[in-house]
PDB file of C-alpha atoms and ligand atoms in Angstrom:
ATOM      1  CA  MET G1320     -81.828 -16.955  39.439  1.00  0.00           C
ATOM      2  CA  SER G1321     -82.270 -13.031  39.006  1.00  0.00           C
ATOM      3  CA  ARG G1322     -81.981 -11.728  35.712  1.00  0.00           C
ATOM      4  CA  SER G1323     -79.038  -9.515  36.343  1.00  0.00           C
ATOM      5  CA  ARG G1324     -76.979 -12.457  37.704  1.00  0.00           C
ATOM      6  CA  ARG G1325     -77.851 -14.517  34.162  1.00  0.00           C
ATOM      7  CA  ALA G1326     -76.661 -11.434  31.810  1.00  0.00           C
ATOM      8  CA  PRO G1327     -73.591 -12.443  30.018  1.00  0.00           C
ATOM      9  CA  LEU G1328     -70.014 -11.171  31.746  1.00  0.00           C
ATOM     10  CA  ARG G1329     -69.383  -9.122  28.135  1.00  0.00           C
ATOM     11  CA  ALA G1330     -72.093  -7.150  28.810  1.00  0.00           C
ATOM     12  CA  ARG G1331     -71.256  -6.485  32.680  1.00  0.00           C
ATOM     13  CA  HIS G1332     -67.622  -5.509  31.617  1.00  0.00           C
ATOM     14  CA  PRO G1333     -68.086  -4.753  28.408  1.00  0.00           C
ATOM     15  CA  ALA G1334     -64.373  -4.827  26.736  1.00  0.00           C
ATOM     16  CA  ARG G1335     -63.070  -1.573  26.295  1.00  0.00           C
ATOM     17  CA  GLY G1336     -60.483  -0.135  23.548  1.00  0.00           C
ATOM     18  CA  PHE G1337     -57.968   2.940  23.172  1.00  0.00           C
ATOM     19  CA  THR G1338     -59.701   6.386  22.762  1.00  0.00           C
ATOM     20  CA  LEU G1339     -58.215   8.652  20.230  1.00  0.00           C
ATOM     21  CA  THR G1340     -56.513  10.829  22.850  1.00  0.00           C
ATOM     22  CA  GLU G1341     -54.586   7.513  24.263  1.00  0.00           C
ATOM     23  CA  LEU G1342     -53.875   6.371  20.689  1.00  0.00           C
ATOM     24  CA  ALA G1343     -52.346  10.007  19.697  1.00  0.00           C
ATOM     25  CA  VAL G1344     -49.983  10.263  23.127  1.00  0.00           C
ATOM     26  CA  VAL G1345     -48.581   6.782  22.323  1.00  0.00           C
ATOM     27  CA  LEU G1346     -47.852   7.315  18.817  1.00  0.00           C
ATOM     28  CA  ALA G1347     -46.075  10.496  19.930  1.00  0.00           C
ATOM     29  CA  ILE G1348     -44.402   8.494  22.351  1.00  0.00           C
ATOM     30  CA  VAL G1349     -43.105   6.093  19.452  1.00  0.00           C
ATOM     31  CA  GLY G1350     -42.259   9.030  17.357  1.00  0.00           C
ATOM     32  CA  LEU G1351     -39.954  10.387  20.395  1.00  0.00           C
ATOM     33  CA  LEU G1352     -38.310   7.146  20.902  1.00  0.00           C
ATOM     34  CA  LEU G1353     -37.495   6.606  17.099  1.00  0.00           C
ATOM     35  CA  GLY G1354     -36.296  10.267  16.513  1.00  0.00           C
ATOM     36  CA  SER G1355     -34.023   9.914  19.306  1.00  0.00           C
ATOM     37  CA  MET G1356     -32.726   6.799  18.307  1.00  0.00           C
ATOM     38  CA  MET G1357     -32.253   8.148  14.806  1.00  0.00           C
ATOM     39  CA  LEU G1358     -30.310  11.073  15.986  1.00  0.00           C
ATOM     40  CA  THR G1359     -28.069   9.064  17.916  1.00  0.00           C
ATOM     41  CA  PHE G1360     -27.222   6.396  15.086  1.00  0.00           C
ATOM     42  CA  SER G1361     -26.839   9.538  12.922  1.00  0.00           C
ATOM     43  CA  ALA G1362     -24.424  11.340  15.334  1.00  0.00           C
ATOM     44  CA  GLN G1363     -22.507   7.725  15.885  1.00  0.00           C
ATOM     45  CA  VAL G1364     -22.355   7.625  11.957  1.00  0.00           C
ATOM     46  CA  GLU G1365     -20.595  10.782  11.888  1.00  0.00           C
ATOM     47  CA  GLN G1366     -18.258  10.068  14.576  1.00  0.00           C
ATOM     48  CA  ARG G1367     -17.241   7.211  13.175  1.00  0.00           C
ATOM     49  CA  ASN G1368     -16.408   8.769   9.730  1.00  0.00           C
ATOM     50  CA  LEU G1369     -14.580  11.595  11.271  1.00  0.00           C
ATOM     51  CA  ALA G1370     -12.464   9.443  13.275  1.00  0.00           C
ATOM     52  CA  GLU G1371     -11.849   7.062   9.926  1.00  0.00           C
ATOM     53  CA  THR G1372     -11.034  10.179   7.726  1.00  0.00           C
ATOM     54  CA  GLN G1373      -8.521  11.163  10.628  1.00  0.00           C
ATOM     55  CA  ARG G1374      -6.978   7.780  10.563  1.00  0.00           C
ATOM     56  CA  ARG G1375      -6.873   8.127   6.704  1.00  0.00           C
ATOM     57  CA  LEU G1376      -4.969  11.598   7.062  1.00  0.00           C
ATOM     58  CA  ASP G1377      -2.491   9.911   9.255  1.00  0.00           C
ATOM     59  CA  GLN G1378      -1.992   7.044   7.155  1.00  0.00           C
ATOM     60  CA  ALA G1379      -1.553   9.239   4.170  1.00  0.00           C
ATOM     61  CA  LYS G1380       1.513  11.415   6.218  1.00  0.00           C
ATOM     62  CA  GLU G1381       2.853   7.995   7.130  1.00  0.00           C
ATOM     63  CA  LEU G1382       2.749   6.866   3.350  1.00  0.00           C
ATOM     64  CA  LEU G1383       4.298  10.150   2.107  1.00  0.00           C
ATOM     65  CA  LEU G1384       7.226   9.894   4.995  1.00  0.00           C
ATOM     66  CA  ALA G1385       7.917   6.009   3.644  1.00  0.00           C
ATOM     67  CA  PHE G1386       8.109   7.256  -0.038  1.00  0.00           C
ATOM     68  CA  THR G1387      10.223   9.886   1.000  1.00  0.00           C
ATOM     69  CA  VAL G1388      12.568   7.659   2.461  1.00  0.00           C
ATOM     70  CA  VAL G1389      12.413   5.117  -0.290  1.00  0.00           C
ATOM     71  CA  ARG G1390      12.540   7.686  -3.153  1.00  0.00           C
ATOM     72  CA  GLY G1391      14.837  10.303  -1.805  1.00  0.00           C
ATOM     73  CA  ARG G1392      11.947  12.742  -2.385  1.00  0.00           C
ATOM     74  CA  LEU G1393       8.458  13.875  -1.573  1.00  0.00           C
ATOM     75  CA  PRO G1394       5.675  13.272  -4.422  1.00  0.00           C
ATOM     76  CA  CYS G1395       4.399  15.780  -6.719  1.00  0.00           C
ATOM     77  CA  PRO G1396       0.303  16.243  -6.242  1.00  0.00           C
ATOM     78  CA  ALA G1397      -1.673  14.249  -8.478  1.00  0.00           C
ATOM     79  CA  THR G1398      -3.942  16.743 -11.004  1.00  0.00           C
ATOM     80  CA  THR G1399      -7.529  16.499 -12.163  1.00  0.00           C
ATOM     81  CA  THR G1400      -6.238  14.655 -15.112  1.00  0.00           C
ATOM     82  CA  SER G1401      -3.559  12.485 -13.720  1.00  0.00           C
ATOM     83  CA  ASN G1402      -5.586   9.607 -12.533  1.00  0.00           C
ATOM     84  CA  GLY G1403      -4.557   9.775  -8.728  1.00  0.00           C
ATOM     85  CA  ASP G1404      -0.668   9.627  -9.927  1.00  0.00           C
ATOM     86  CA  GLU G1405       1.813  12.153  -9.490  1.00  0.00           C
ATOM     87  CA  SER G1406       2.484  14.458 -12.230  1.00  0.00           C
ATOM     88  CA  PHE G1407       5.256  16.370 -13.504  1.00  0.00           C
ATOM     89  CA  SER G1408       5.845  19.371 -15.796  1.00  0.00           C
ATOM     90  CA  SER G1409       9.774  18.241 -15.730  1.00  0.00           C
ATOM     91  CA  GLY G1410      11.594  15.348 -14.705  1.00  0.00           C
ATOM     92  CA  ASN G1411       9.964  11.855 -13.869  1.00  0.00           C
ATOM     93  CA  ALA G1412       8.840   9.210 -11.318  1.00  0.00           C
ATOM     94  CA  THR G1413      12.371   8.190 -10.412  1.00  0.00           C
ATOM     95  CA  SER G1414      14.257  11.065  -9.859  1.00  0.00           C
ATOM     96  CA  GLY G1415      11.411  13.220  -9.269  1.00  0.00           C
ATOM     97  CA  GLY G1416      11.669  16.981 -10.554  1.00  0.00           C
ATOM     98  CA  THR G1417       9.224  19.928 -11.129  1.00  0.00           C
ATOM     99  CA  CYS G1418       5.285  19.523  -9.920  1.00  0.00           C
ATOM    100  CA  THR G1419       2.986  20.369 -13.041  1.00  0.00           C
ATOM    101  CA  LEU G1420       0.866  21.985 -10.485  1.00  0.00           C
ATOM    102  CA  THR G1421       2.604  25.363  -9.725  1.00  0.00           C
ATOM    103  CA  THR G1422      -0.313  26.290  -7.439  1.00  0.00           C
ATOM    104  CA  HIS G1423      -1.567  24.102  -4.065  1.00  0.00           C
ATOM    105  CA  ASN G1424      -5.143  22.760  -5.524  1.00  0.00           C
ATOM    106  CA  GLY G1425      -3.586  18.896  -6.092  1.00  0.00           C
ATOM    107  CA  PHE G1426      -4.721  15.980  -5.107  1.00  0.00           C
ATOM    108  CA  LEU G1427      -3.273  13.030  -3.025  1.00  0.00           C
ATOM    109  CA  PRO G1428      -1.349  10.883  -5.306  1.00  0.00           C
ATOM    110  CA  ALA G1429      -2.636   7.405  -4.213  1.00  0.00           C
ATOM    111  CA  ALA G1430      -0.952   5.598  -6.739  1.00  0.00           C
ATOM    112  CA  ALA G1431       2.319   6.732  -6.211  1.00  0.00           C
ATOM    113  CA  ILE G1432       2.449   6.117  -2.237  1.00  0.00           C
ATOM    114  CA  GLY G1433       0.219   3.028  -2.346  1.00  0.00           C
ATOM    115  CA  PHE G1434      -2.729   4.524  -0.691  1.00  0.00           C
ATOM    116  CA  SER G1435      -6.565   2.980  -0.412  1.00  0.00           C
ATOM    117  CA  PRO G1436      -9.374   3.156  -0.955  1.00  0.00           C
ATOM    118  CA  VAL G1437      -9.571   5.321  -3.816  1.00  0.00           C
ATOM    119  CA  ASP G1438     -12.393   6.212  -6.398  1.00  0.00           C
ATOM    120  CA  SER G1439     -12.861   4.334  -9.907  1.00  0.00           C
ATOM    121  CA  ALA G1440     -10.312   7.237 -11.350  1.00  0.00           C
ATOM    122  CA  GLY G1441      -7.754   6.082  -8.681  1.00  0.00           C
ATOM    123  CA  TYR G1442      -7.940   8.948  -6.395  1.00  0.00           C
ATOM    124  CA  ALA G1443      -7.330   8.810  -2.496  1.00  0.00           C
ATOM    125  CA  LEU G1444     -10.825   8.741  -0.637  1.00  0.00           C
ATOM    126  CA  ASP G1445     -12.009  10.267   2.593  1.00  0.00           C
ATOM    127  CA  ALA G1446     -14.957   8.406   4.741  1.00  0.00           C
ATOM    128  CA  TRP G1447     -17.526  10.456   2.956  1.00  0.00           C
ATOM    129  CA  ASN G1448     -15.924   9.504  -0.385  1.00  0.00           C
ATOM    130  CA  ASN G1449     -14.325  12.798  -1.232  1.00  0.00           C
ATOM    131  CA  ARG G1450     -11.220  13.197  -2.675  1.00  0.00           C
ATOM    132  CA  ILE G1451      -8.292  13.821  -0.276  1.00  0.00           C
ATOM    133  CA  ARG G1452      -6.071  16.908  -1.306  1.00  0.00           C
ATOM    134  CA  TYR G1453      -2.389  17.068  -1.016  1.00  0.00           C
ATOM    135  CA  ALA G1454       0.132  20.370  -1.313  1.00  0.00           C
ATOM    136  CA  VAL G1455       3.955  20.206  -1.176  1.00  0.00           C
ATOM    137  CA  SER G1456       6.084  23.209  -0.741  1.00  0.00           C
ATOM    138  CA  LEU G1457       7.563  24.156  -4.088  1.00  0.00           C
ATOM    139  CA  ALA G1458      10.673  25.670  -2.093  1.00  0.00           C
ATOM    140  CA  THR G1459      13.561  25.895  -4.498  1.00  0.00           C
ATOM    141  CA  PRO G1460      17.391  26.361  -3.318  1.00  0.00           C
ATOM    142  CA  VAL G1461      19.524  29.150  -3.637  1.00  0.00           C
ATOM    143  CA  ASN G1462      22.741  27.208  -5.752  1.00  0.00           C
ATOM    144  CA  SER G1463      24.977  30.030  -5.192  1.00  0.00           C
ATOM    145  CA  GLN G1464      25.138  30.409  -1.777  1.00  0.00           C
ATOM    146  CA  THR G1465      27.051  28.394   0.639  1.00  0.00           C
ATOM    147  CA  PRO G1466      25.442  26.802   2.977  1.00  0.00           C
ATOM    148  CA  ARG G1467      22.693  26.620   0.453  1.00  0.00           C
ATOM    149  CA  ILE G1468      19.457  27.964   1.570  1.00  0.00           C
ATOM    150  CA  CYS G1469      15.689  27.970   0.276  1.00  0.00           C
ATOM    151  CA  ARG G1470      15.010  30.745  -1.569  1.00  0.00           C
ATOM    152  CA  PRO G1471      11.678  32.311  -1.064  1.00  0.00           C
ATOM    153  CA  VAL G1472       9.011  30.990  -3.414  1.00  0.00           C
ATOM    154  CA  ASN G1473       8.017  34.417  -4.994  1.00  0.00           C
ATOM    155  CA  ASP G1474      11.644  35.165  -5.759  1.00  0.00           C
ATOM    156  CA  THR G1475      12.064  34.542  -9.393  1.00  0.00           C
ATOM    157  CA  THR G1476      16.300  35.703  -9.957  1.00  0.00           C
ATOM    158  CA  ALA G1477      17.216  32.093  -8.955  1.00  0.00           C
ATOM    159  CA  PRO G1478      16.534  29.017 -11.131  1.00  0.00           C
ATOM    160  CA  VAL G1479      13.332  27.074 -10.368  1.00  0.00           C
ATOM    161  CA  VAL G1480      14.517  23.844  -8.935  1.00  0.00           C
ATOM    162  CA  PRO G1481      12.717  22.255  -6.427  1.00  0.00           C
ATOM    163  CA  HIS G1482      13.958  21.086  -3.316  1.00  0.00           C
ATOM    164  CA  PHE G1483      11.923  18.465  -1.929  1.00  0.00           C
ATOM    165  CA  THR G1484      10.369  16.959  -5.202  1.00  0.00           C
ATOM    166  CA  GLN G1485      13.555  16.568  -6.765  1.00  0.00           C
ATOM    167  CA  ARG G1486      15.568  13.357  -5.258  1.00  0.00           C
ATOM    168  CA  ASP G1487      19.286  14.763  -6.536  1.00  0.00           C
ATOM    169  CA  ASN G1488      18.291  18.288  -5.180  1.00  0.00           C
ATOM    170  CA  LEU G1489      17.257  17.213  -2.029  1.00  0.00           C
ATOM    171  CA  ARG G1490      20.148  15.157  -1.453  1.00  0.00           C
ATOM    172  CA  ALA G1491      22.800  17.881  -2.419  1.00  0.00           C
ATOM    173  CA  ASN G1492      21.236  20.520  -0.465  1.00  0.00           C
ATOM    174  CA  GLY G1493      20.513  18.462   2.552  1.00  0.00           C
ATOM    175  CA  LEU G1494      19.181  19.813   5.890  1.00  0.00           C
ATOM    176  CA  ASP G1495      19.844  23.481   5.088  1.00  0.00           C
ATOM    177  CA  CYS G1496      16.333  23.785   3.083  1.00  0.00           C
ATOM    178  CA  SER G1497      13.509  24.806   4.625  1.00  0.00           C
ATOM    179  CA  PRO G1498       9.977  25.024   3.281  1.00  0.00           C
ATOM    180  CA  SER G1499       9.496  28.920   2.458  1.00  0.00           C
ATOM    181  CA  ASP G1500       5.534  28.696   1.370  1.00  0.00           C
ATOM    182  CA  LEU G1501       3.111  26.554   2.932  1.00  0.00           C
ATOM    183  CA  VAL G1502       1.360  27.957   5.761  1.00  0.00           C
ATOM    184  CA  VAL G1503      -1.289  26.761   8.052  1.00  0.00           C
ATOM    185  CA  CYS G1504      -3.429  29.280   9.884  1.00  0.00           C
ATOM    186  CA  THR G1505      -6.501  29.201  12.400  1.00  0.00           C
ATOM    187  CA  GLU G1506      -8.400  31.452   9.835  1.00  0.00           C
ATOM    188  CA  ALA G1507      -8.225  32.738   6.066  1.00  0.00           C
ATOM    189  CA  GLN G1508      -5.849  35.039   5.508  1.00  0.00           C
ATOM    190  CA  ALA G1509      -5.452  37.802   3.059  1.00  0.00           C
ATOM    191  CA  GLY G1510      -1.882  37.540   2.381  1.00  0.00           C
ATOM    192  CA  THR G1511       0.567  34.432   2.299  1.00  0.00           C
ATOM    193  CA  SER G1512       1.467  34.299   5.950  1.00  0.00           C
ATOM    194  CA  CYS G1513      -0.863  33.887   9.378  1.00  0.00           C
ATOM    195  CA  ALA G1514      -1.809  36.995  11.000  1.00  0.00           C
ATOM    196  CA  ALA G1515      -0.616  37.272  14.633  1.00  0.00           C
ATOM    197  CA  GLY G1516      -2.130  35.100  16.665  1.00  0.00           C
ATOM    198  CA  GLN G1517      -3.664  33.116  13.817  1.00  0.00           C
ATOM    199  CA  SER G1518      -0.717  30.488  13.528  1.00  0.00           C
ATOM    200  CA  ALA G1519      -1.221  27.078  13.823  1.00  0.00           C
ATOM    201  CA  THR G1520       2.444  26.305  12.779  1.00  0.00           C
ATOM    202  CA  ASN G1521       5.127  28.301  12.782  1.00  0.00           C
ATOM    203  CA  GLN G1522       6.503  29.633   9.305  1.00  0.00           C
ATOM    204  CA  ASN G1523       8.991  27.763   7.243  1.00  0.00           C
ATOM    205  CA  THR G1524       7.986  24.552   8.940  1.00  0.00           C
ATOM    206  CA  VAL G1525       5.418  23.054   6.672  1.00  0.00           C
ATOM    207  CA  VAL G1526       6.305  20.452   3.927  1.00  0.00           C
ATOM    208  CA  ALA G1527       2.859  19.051   2.824  1.00  0.00           C
ATOM    209  CA  VAL G1528      -0.507  19.568   3.720  1.00  0.00           C
ATOM    210  CA  VAL G1529      -3.132  16.639   3.521  1.00  0.00           C
ATOM    211  CA  LEU G1530      -6.651  17.689   3.305  1.00  0.00           C
ATOM    212  CA  SER G1531     -10.317  16.266   3.813  1.00  0.00           C
ATOM    213  CA  THR G1532     -12.817  18.859   2.686  1.00  0.00           C
ATOM    214  CA  GLY G1533     -15.078  16.813   5.092  1.00  0.00           C
ATOM    215  CA  LYS G1534     -18.966  16.149   5.127  1.00  0.00           C
ATOM    216  CA  ASN G1535     -20.029  19.227   3.125  1.00  0.00           C
ATOM    217  CA  GLY G1536     -17.043  18.686   0.556  1.00  0.00           C
ATOM    218  CA  ALA G1537     -15.800  21.895  -0.816  1.00  0.00           C
ATOM    219  CA  LEU G1538     -19.122  23.193  -2.559  1.00  0.00           C
ATOM    220  CA  GLY G1539     -21.251  23.600   0.094  1.00  0.00           C
ATOM    221  CA  LEU G1540     -22.273  26.507   2.153  1.00  0.00           C
ATOM    222  CA  ALA G1541     -18.556  27.067   2.194  1.00  0.00           C
ATOM    223  CA  GLY G1542     -17.431  30.319   4.083  1.00  0.00           C
ATOM    224  CA  ALA G1543     -14.259  32.262   3.749  1.00  0.00           C
ATOM    225  CA  ASN G1544     -12.338  29.314   5.986  1.00  0.00           C
ATOM    226  CA  GLU G1545     -13.492  26.577   3.711  1.00  0.00           C
ATOM    227  CA  THR G1546     -12.838  28.336   0.655  1.00  0.00           C
ATOM    228  CA  GLU G1547      -9.032  28.966   1.860  1.00  0.00           C
ATOM    229  CA  ASN G1548      -8.392  25.524   1.758  1.00  0.00           C
ATOM    230  CA  THR G1549      -9.245  24.657  -1.954  1.00  0.00           C
ATOM    231  CA  ASP G1550      -8.395  28.366  -3.417  1.00  0.00           C
ATOM    232  CA  GLY G1551      -4.812  26.987  -4.696  1.00  0.00           C
ATOM    233  CA  ASP G1552      -2.530  29.593  -2.445  1.00  0.00           C
ATOM    234  CA  ALA G1553      -0.143  28.382  -0.220  1.00  0.00           C
ATOM    235  CA  VAL G1554      -2.248  29.232   3.288  1.00  0.00           C
ATOM    236  CA  PHE G1555      -4.500  26.271   4.806  1.00  0.00           C
ATOM    237  CA  VAL G1556      -7.004  26.562   7.829  1.00  0.00           C
ATOM    238  CA  TYR G1557      -6.708  24.277  10.841  1.00  0.00           C
ATOM    239  CA  ARG G1558      -9.419  24.759  13.358  1.00  0.00           C
ATOM    240  CA  PRO G1559     -12.561  22.918  15.075  1.00  0.00           C
ATOM    241  CA  PRO G1560     -16.131  22.548  13.212  1.00  0.00           C
ATOM    242  CA  ASP G1561     -18.176  25.778  12.765  1.00  0.00           C
ATOM    243  CA  PRO G1562     -21.801  26.247  11.938  1.00  0.00           C
ATOM    244  CA  SER G1563     -22.856  28.051   8.839  1.00  0.00           C
ATOM    245  CA  SER G1564     -23.730  30.993  11.022  1.00  0.00           C
ATOM    246  CA  ALA G1565     -19.777  31.377  12.423  1.00  0.00           C
ATOM    247  CA  SER G1566     -17.964  34.597  10.869  1.00  0.00           C
ATOM    248  CA  GLY G1567     -15.897  32.540   9.181  1.00  0.00           C
ATOM    249  CA  GLY G1568     -18.586  30.356   7.388  1.00  0.00           C
ATOM    250  CA  GLU G1569     -19.447  26.349   7.535  1.00  0.00           C
ATOM    251  CA  TYR G1570     -16.337  24.882   8.548  1.00  0.00           C
ATOM    252  CA  ASP G1571     -15.999  20.920   8.581  1.00  0.00           C
ATOM    253  CA  ASP G1572     -12.912  20.327   7.065  1.00  0.00           C
ATOM    254  CA  LEU G1573      -9.621  18.342   8.634  1.00  0.00           C
ATOM    255  CA  THR G1574      -6.583  19.454   7.974  1.00  0.00           C
ATOM    256  CA  ALA G1575      -3.051  17.595   8.830  1.00  0.00           C
ATOM    257  CA  TRP G1576       0.601  18.501   7.654  1.00  0.00           C
ATOM    258  CA  ILE G1577       4.197  17.222   8.003  1.00  0.00           C
ATOM    259  CA  PRO G1578       6.496  19.594   9.609  1.00  0.00           C
ATOM    260  CA  VAL G1579      10.239  19.465   7.808  1.00  0.00           C
ATOM    261  CA  GLY G1580      11.856  18.675  11.205  1.00  0.00           C
ATOM    262  CA  LEU G1581       9.658  15.419  11.022  1.00  0.00           C
ATOM    263  CA  LEU G1582      10.457  14.482   7.276  1.00  0.00           C
ATOM    264  CA  TYR G1583      14.649  15.161   8.133  1.00  0.00           C
ATOM    265  CA  GLY G1584      14.285  13.222  10.984  1.00  0.00           C
ATOM    266  CA  ARG G1585      12.912  10.276   9.029  1.00  0.00           C
ATOM    267  CA  LEU G1586      15.357  11.023   6.279  1.00  0.00           C
ATOM    268  CA  THR G1587      18.436  10.816   8.384  1.00  0.00           C
ATOM    269  CA  ALA G1588      16.870   7.626  10.266  1.00  0.00           C
ATOM    270  CA  ALA G1589      17.027   6.043   7.262  1.00  0.00           C
ATOM    271  CA  GLY G1590      20.405   7.073   5.902  1.00  0.00           C
ATOM    272  CA  VAL G1591      19.285   8.854   3.357  1.00  0.00           C
ATOM    273  CA  LEU G1592      20.562  12.140   4.733  1.00  0.00           C
ATOM    274  CA  PRO G1593      22.416  13.852   5.425  1.00  0.00           C
TER     275      PRO G1593
HETATM  276 CA1   CA M 913     -15.509  21.209   4.058  1.00  0.00          CA
HETATM  277 CA1   CA M 914      -5.291  28.588   0.476  1.00  0.00          CA
END
């Protein structure tokens, strides 16, 4: 037998490992795959959070309407110190009255309407665990006029008796009173109404607003449009999300509202009005 035929198999076909280049290519491919999986997963989580927050805002609207049918009025907003319950400057939980907040930077009164989930202090939460905000029309009627009408919210000549948060007043004024303060626009405004072409709703139709400050909350890289939703005045913004490079700044808030027609429709159907 020749020498070459006796040589061990391993010597004739030496085992060959990965070269550094091959290892680098494999690692790069695995990295790309993991990265794309993480991106997909994170996009799915964000989509779920958005859908869940929208569901919670819809639930908040329904609970507010149900509260109004049962109590004959809308609840006052919760303040930062009311533990997620409504807060009055005069009046009480039974008949309602004048809300503590004279501005529109309150929170959803989760305790009053039975909303969950809430945080340890009792405030309603969105899917990012930020507190859900709530504003209600502060419109008041002019009692001397027949039929009674709502006076503009900045008219200080008539007694300040709220229409929508006071049960007896709402019943007495009936369907004649329209909200005269809250507006929802497609971008931030300098005044108290939407500029031409920037209305998300008609004036005098919004009786309450419920709002999530989105994933970035209210203190992120907020520009003018997000600031408009938390500055306490009666103007709110409803628009699609924007990146931080947008002219109105980053925007990820979710805004929903109750039109006065829907409110009066529910109260009429339930026999609370007229
Ligand atoms: Ca936000
Ligand atoms: Ca505002």
